[in-house]
Coordinates of C-alpha atoms and ligand atoms in Angstrom, one line a residue:
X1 CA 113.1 -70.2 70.7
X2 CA 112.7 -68.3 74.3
X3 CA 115.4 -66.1 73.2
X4 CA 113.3 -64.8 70.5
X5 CA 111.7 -63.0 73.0
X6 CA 114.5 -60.8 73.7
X7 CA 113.6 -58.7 69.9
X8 CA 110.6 -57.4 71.1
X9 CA 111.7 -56.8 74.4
X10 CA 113.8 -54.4 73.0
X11 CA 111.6 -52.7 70.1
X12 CA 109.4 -52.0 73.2
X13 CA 112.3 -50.8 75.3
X14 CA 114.3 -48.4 72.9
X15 CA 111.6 -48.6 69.2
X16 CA 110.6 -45.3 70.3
X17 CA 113.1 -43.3 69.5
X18 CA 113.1 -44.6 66.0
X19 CA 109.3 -44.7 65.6
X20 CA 108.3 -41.5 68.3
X21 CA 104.5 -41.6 66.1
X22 CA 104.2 -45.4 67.4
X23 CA 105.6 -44.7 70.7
X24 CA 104.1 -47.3 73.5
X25 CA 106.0 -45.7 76.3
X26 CA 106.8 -49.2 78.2
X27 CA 107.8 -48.0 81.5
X28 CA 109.0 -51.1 82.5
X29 CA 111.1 -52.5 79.3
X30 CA 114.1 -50.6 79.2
X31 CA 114.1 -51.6 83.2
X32 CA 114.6 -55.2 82.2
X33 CA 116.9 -55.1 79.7
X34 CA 118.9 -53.3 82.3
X35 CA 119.1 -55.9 84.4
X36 CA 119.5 -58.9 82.3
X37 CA 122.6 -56.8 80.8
X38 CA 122.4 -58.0 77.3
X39 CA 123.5 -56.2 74.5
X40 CA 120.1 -55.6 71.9
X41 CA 122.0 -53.2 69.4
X42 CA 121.9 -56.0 66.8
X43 CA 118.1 -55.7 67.2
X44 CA 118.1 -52.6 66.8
X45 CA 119.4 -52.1 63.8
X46 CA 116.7 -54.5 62.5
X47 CA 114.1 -51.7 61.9
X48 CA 111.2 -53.0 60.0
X49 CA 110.8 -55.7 63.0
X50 CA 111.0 -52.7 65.5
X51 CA 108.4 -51.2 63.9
X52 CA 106.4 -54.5 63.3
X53 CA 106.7 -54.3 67.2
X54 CA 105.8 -51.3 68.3
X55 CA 102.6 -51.3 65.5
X56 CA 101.3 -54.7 67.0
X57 CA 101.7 -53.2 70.7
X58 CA 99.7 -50.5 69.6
X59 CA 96.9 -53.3 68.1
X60 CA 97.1 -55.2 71.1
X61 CA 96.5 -52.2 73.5
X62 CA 94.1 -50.4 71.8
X63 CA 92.0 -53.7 71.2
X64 CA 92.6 -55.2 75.0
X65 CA 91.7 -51.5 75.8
X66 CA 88.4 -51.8 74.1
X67 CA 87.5 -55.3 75.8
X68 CA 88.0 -54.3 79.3
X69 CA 85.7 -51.1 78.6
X70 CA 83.2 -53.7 77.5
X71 CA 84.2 -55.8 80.5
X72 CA 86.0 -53.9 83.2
X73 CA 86.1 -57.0 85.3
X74 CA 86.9 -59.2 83.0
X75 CA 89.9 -61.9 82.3
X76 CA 93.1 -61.3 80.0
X77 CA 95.5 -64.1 79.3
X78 CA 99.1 -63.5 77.2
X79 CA 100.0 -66.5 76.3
X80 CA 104.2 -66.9 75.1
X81 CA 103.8 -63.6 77.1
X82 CA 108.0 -63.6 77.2
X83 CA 109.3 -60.4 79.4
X84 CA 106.0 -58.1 78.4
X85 CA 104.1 -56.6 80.5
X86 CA 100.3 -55.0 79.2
X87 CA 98.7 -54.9 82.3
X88 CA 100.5 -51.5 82.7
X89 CA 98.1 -50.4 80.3
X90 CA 95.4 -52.1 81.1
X91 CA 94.7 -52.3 84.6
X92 CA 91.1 -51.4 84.8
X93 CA 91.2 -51.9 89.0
X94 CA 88.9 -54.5 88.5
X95 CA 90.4 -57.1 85.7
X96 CA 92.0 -59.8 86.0
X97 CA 95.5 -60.8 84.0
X98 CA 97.9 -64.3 83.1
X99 CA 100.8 -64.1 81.9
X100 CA 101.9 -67.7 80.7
X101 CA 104.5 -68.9 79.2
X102 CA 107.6 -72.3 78.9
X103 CA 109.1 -73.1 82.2
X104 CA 112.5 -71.9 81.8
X105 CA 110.7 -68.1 80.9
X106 CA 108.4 -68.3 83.6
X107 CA 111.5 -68.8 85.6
X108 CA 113.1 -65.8 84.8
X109 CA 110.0 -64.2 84.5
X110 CA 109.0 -65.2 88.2
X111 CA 112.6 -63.7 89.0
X112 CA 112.3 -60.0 87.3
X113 CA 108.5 -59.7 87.2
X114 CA 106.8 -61.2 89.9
X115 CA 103.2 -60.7 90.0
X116 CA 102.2 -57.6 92.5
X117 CA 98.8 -57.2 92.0
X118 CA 96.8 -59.9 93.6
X119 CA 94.3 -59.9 90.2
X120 CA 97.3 -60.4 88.0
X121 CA 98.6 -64.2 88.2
X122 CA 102.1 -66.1 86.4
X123 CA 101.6 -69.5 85.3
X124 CA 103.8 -72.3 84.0
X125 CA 102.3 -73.0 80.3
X126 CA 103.3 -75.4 76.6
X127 CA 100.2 -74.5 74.7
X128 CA 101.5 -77.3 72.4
X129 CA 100.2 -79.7 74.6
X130 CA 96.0 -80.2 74.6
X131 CA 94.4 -78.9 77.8
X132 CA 96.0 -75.4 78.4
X133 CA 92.9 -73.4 78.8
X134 CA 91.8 -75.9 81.7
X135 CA 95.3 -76.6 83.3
X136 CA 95.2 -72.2 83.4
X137 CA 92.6 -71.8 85.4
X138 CA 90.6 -69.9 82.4
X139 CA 86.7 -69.3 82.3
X140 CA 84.9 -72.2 81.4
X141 CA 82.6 -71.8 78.5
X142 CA 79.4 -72.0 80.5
X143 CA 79.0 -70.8 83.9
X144 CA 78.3 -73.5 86.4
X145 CA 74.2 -72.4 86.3
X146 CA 74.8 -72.8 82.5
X147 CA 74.5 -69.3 82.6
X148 CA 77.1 -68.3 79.8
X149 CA 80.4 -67.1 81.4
X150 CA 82.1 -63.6 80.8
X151 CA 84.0 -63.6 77.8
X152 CA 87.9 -63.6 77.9
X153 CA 90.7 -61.6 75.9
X154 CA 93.8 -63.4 74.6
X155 CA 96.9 -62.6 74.1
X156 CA 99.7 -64.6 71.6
X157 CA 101.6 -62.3 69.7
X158 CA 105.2 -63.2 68.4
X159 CA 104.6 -67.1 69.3
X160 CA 102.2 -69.2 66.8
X161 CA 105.0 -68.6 63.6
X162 CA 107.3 -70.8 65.1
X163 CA 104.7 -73.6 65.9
X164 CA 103.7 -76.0 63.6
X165 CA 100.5 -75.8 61.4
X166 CA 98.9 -78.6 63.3
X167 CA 100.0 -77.4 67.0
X168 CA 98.5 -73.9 65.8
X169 CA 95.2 -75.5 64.5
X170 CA 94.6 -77.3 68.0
X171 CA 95.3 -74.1 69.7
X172 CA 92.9 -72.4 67.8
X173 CA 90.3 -75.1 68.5
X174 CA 91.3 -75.5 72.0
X175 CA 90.3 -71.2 72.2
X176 CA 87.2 -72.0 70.1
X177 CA 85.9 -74.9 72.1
X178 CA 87.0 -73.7 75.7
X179 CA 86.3 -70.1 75.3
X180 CA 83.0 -68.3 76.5
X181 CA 81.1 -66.7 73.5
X182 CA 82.8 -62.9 73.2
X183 CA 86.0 -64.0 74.1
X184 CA 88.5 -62.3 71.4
X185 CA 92.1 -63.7 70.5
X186 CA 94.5 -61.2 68.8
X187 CA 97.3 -62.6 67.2
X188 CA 99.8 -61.3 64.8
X189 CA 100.3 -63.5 61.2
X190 CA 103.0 -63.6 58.6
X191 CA 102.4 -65.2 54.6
X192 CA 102.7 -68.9 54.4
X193 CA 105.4 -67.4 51.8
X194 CA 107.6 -66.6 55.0
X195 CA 107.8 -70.4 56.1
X196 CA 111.2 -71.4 56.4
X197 CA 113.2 -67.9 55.8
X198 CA 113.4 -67.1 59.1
X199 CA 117.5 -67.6 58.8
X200 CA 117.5 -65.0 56.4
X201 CA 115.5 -62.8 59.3
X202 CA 118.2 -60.7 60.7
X203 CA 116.7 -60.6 64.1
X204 CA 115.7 -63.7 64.0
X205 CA 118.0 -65.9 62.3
X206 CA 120.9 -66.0 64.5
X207 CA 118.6 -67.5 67.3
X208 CA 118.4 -70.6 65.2
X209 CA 114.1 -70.4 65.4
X210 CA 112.4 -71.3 62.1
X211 CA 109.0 -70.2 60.9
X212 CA 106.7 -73.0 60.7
X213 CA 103.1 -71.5 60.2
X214 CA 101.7 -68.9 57.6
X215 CA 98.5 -67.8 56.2
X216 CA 97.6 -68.8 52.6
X217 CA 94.3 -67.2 53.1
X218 CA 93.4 -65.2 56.5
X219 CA 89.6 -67.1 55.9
X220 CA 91.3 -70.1 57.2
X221 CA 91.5 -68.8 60.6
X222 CA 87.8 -68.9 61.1
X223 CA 87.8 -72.1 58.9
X224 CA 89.5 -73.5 62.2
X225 CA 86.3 -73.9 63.9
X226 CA 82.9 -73.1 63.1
X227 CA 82.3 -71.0 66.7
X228 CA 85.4 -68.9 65.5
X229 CA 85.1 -65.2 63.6
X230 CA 87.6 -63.3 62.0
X231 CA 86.5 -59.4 63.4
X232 CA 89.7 -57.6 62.3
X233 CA 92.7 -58.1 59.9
X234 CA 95.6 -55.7 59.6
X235 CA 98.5 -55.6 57.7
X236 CA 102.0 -53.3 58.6
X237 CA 101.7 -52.2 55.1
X238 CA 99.7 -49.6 56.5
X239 CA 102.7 -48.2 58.5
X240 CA 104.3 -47.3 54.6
X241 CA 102.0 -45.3 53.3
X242 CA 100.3 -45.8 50.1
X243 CA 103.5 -47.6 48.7
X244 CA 103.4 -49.9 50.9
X245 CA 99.6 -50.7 50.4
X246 CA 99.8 -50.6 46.5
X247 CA 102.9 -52.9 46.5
X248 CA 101.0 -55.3 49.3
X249 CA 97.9 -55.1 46.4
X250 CA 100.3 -56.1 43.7
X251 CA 101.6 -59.7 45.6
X252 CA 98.8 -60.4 47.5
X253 CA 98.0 -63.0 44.8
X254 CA 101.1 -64.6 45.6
X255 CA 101.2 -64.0 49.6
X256 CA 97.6 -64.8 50.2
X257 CA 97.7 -62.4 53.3
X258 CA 99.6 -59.7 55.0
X259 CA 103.2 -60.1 54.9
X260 CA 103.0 -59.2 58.7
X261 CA 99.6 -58.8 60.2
X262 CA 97.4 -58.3 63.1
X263 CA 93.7 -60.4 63.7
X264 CA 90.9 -60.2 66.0
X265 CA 89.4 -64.0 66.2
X266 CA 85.9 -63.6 68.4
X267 CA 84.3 -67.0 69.6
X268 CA 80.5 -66.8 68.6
X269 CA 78.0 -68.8 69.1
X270 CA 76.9 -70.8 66.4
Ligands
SAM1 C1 109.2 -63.9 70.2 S1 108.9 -64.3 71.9 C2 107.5 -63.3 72.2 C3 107.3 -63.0 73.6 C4 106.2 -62.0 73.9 N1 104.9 -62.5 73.4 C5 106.5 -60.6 73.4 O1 105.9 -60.2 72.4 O2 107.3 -60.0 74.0 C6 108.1 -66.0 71.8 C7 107.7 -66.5 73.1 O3 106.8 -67.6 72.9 C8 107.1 -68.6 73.9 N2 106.7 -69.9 73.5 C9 107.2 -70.6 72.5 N3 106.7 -71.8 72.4 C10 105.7 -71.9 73.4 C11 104.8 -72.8 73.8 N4 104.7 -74.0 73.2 N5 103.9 -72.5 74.9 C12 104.0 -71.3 75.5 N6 104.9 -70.4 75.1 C13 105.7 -70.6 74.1 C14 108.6 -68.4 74.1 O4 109.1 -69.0 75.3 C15 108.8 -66.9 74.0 O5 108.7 -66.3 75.3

């Protein structure tokens, strides 16, 4: 499963020259690959996940973006972060950033991308196991005055697929019941109808990583927990044109949600 995170390392490293309109300029990408000397062509030639990449780095930037103008001191947390790196486009010179992830990435993480700034911090992380937003060191929910606390952003793109349906329920509770009111998770969703195909995935399926979890309805995200609210749902389908829309219109009966798709999750306050 950590090796998945080598497909969008290189959608973010090389995607632009296939996709110049979504370009995310990753300065620091094309670097890494470089040194880990692995050969991504067979990624490459997987283009509708390159794009699925590049679109959702887009979504994440744009939407972190937004946060940190509504917070410019605020937290941001990537959890499964892999080899990315968004503080390069988010650094407000005030914020504060995690990147979290297994041991053995964190390692190799720790290794090619230590942490330079002193408001960005690396951190050792299975959100599988209950008690993750504590163990990191994230805002409490309440200030100590009970004063509420500043909201957080999260991060957890390419990761909660290959969970399981339970594990991905507790994380979203664990968000909803730790987080500060504000805080916003954006996560990117595939179609319960994807469960289990992931060996017919040809970026995917050679690294032997299955996915577990899919959206029958994206309402069941906020059914999670009652402090949670879905704020935005997008679906790649936008990336081909009206085709693409009218053909998503035609099985959405059948997928229940986006084939691929971005949400905004805000915890409120009930
Ligand atoms: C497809 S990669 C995505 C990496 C990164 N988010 C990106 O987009 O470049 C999936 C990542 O999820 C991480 N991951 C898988 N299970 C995890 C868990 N239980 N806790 C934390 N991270 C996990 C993997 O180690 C891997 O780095």
């Amino acid at each position: 499963m950590p090796s998945t995170l080598l497909i969008p390392l290189a959608a973010r490293a090389r995607g632009n020259h296939y996709f110049p309109w979504l370009a995310c300029g990753d300065a620091v990408a094309a670097g890494l690959l470089e040194r880990l000397g692995t050969d991504v062509e067979p990624y490459l030639n997987d283009l509708p996940t390159v794009l699925n990449v590049l679109w959702r780095t887009r979504i994440i930037r744009d939407t972190a973006q937004g946060f940190f103008l509504r917070h410019p001191g605020g937290q941001g947390v990537n959890l499964g972060c892999g080899l990315s790196h968004h503080f390069q486009w988010l650094d407000t010179g005030a914020n504060h950033w995690l990147d979290a992830d297994l041991p053995e990435v964190m390692a190799l993480r720790r290794q090619l991308l230590p942490a330079r700034c002193p408001r960005t911090r690396l951190a050792e992380a299975d959100i599988t196991q209950p008690g993750w937003w504590h163990r990191l060191g994230l805002p409490p929910r309440a200030a100590g005055s009970g004063a509420a606390a500043a909201p957080a952003l999260v991060v957890c793109e390419g990761v909660l697929m290959y969970l399981e349906p339970g594990q991905v329920q507790a994380v979203l509770h664990e968000f909803a019941q730790c987080a500060p009111p504000g805080s916003r998770l954006v996560l990117d969703v595939l179609t319960h109808r994807a469960v289990g195909t992931a060996g017919r995935h040809a970026s995917v399926g050679p690294t032997g990583a299955e996915f577990r979890w899919g959206l029958a309805r994206l309402a069941d995200l906020s059914a999670a927990h009652p402090r949670l609210a879905l704020r935005h749902a997008h679906s790649v389908a936008e990336c081909y044109g009206w085709a693409g829309l009218a053909l998503e219109t035609l099985w959405w009966p059948w997928l229940g949600a986006p084939l691929y798709g971005m949400v905004e999750l805000e915890v409120t306050t009930p």
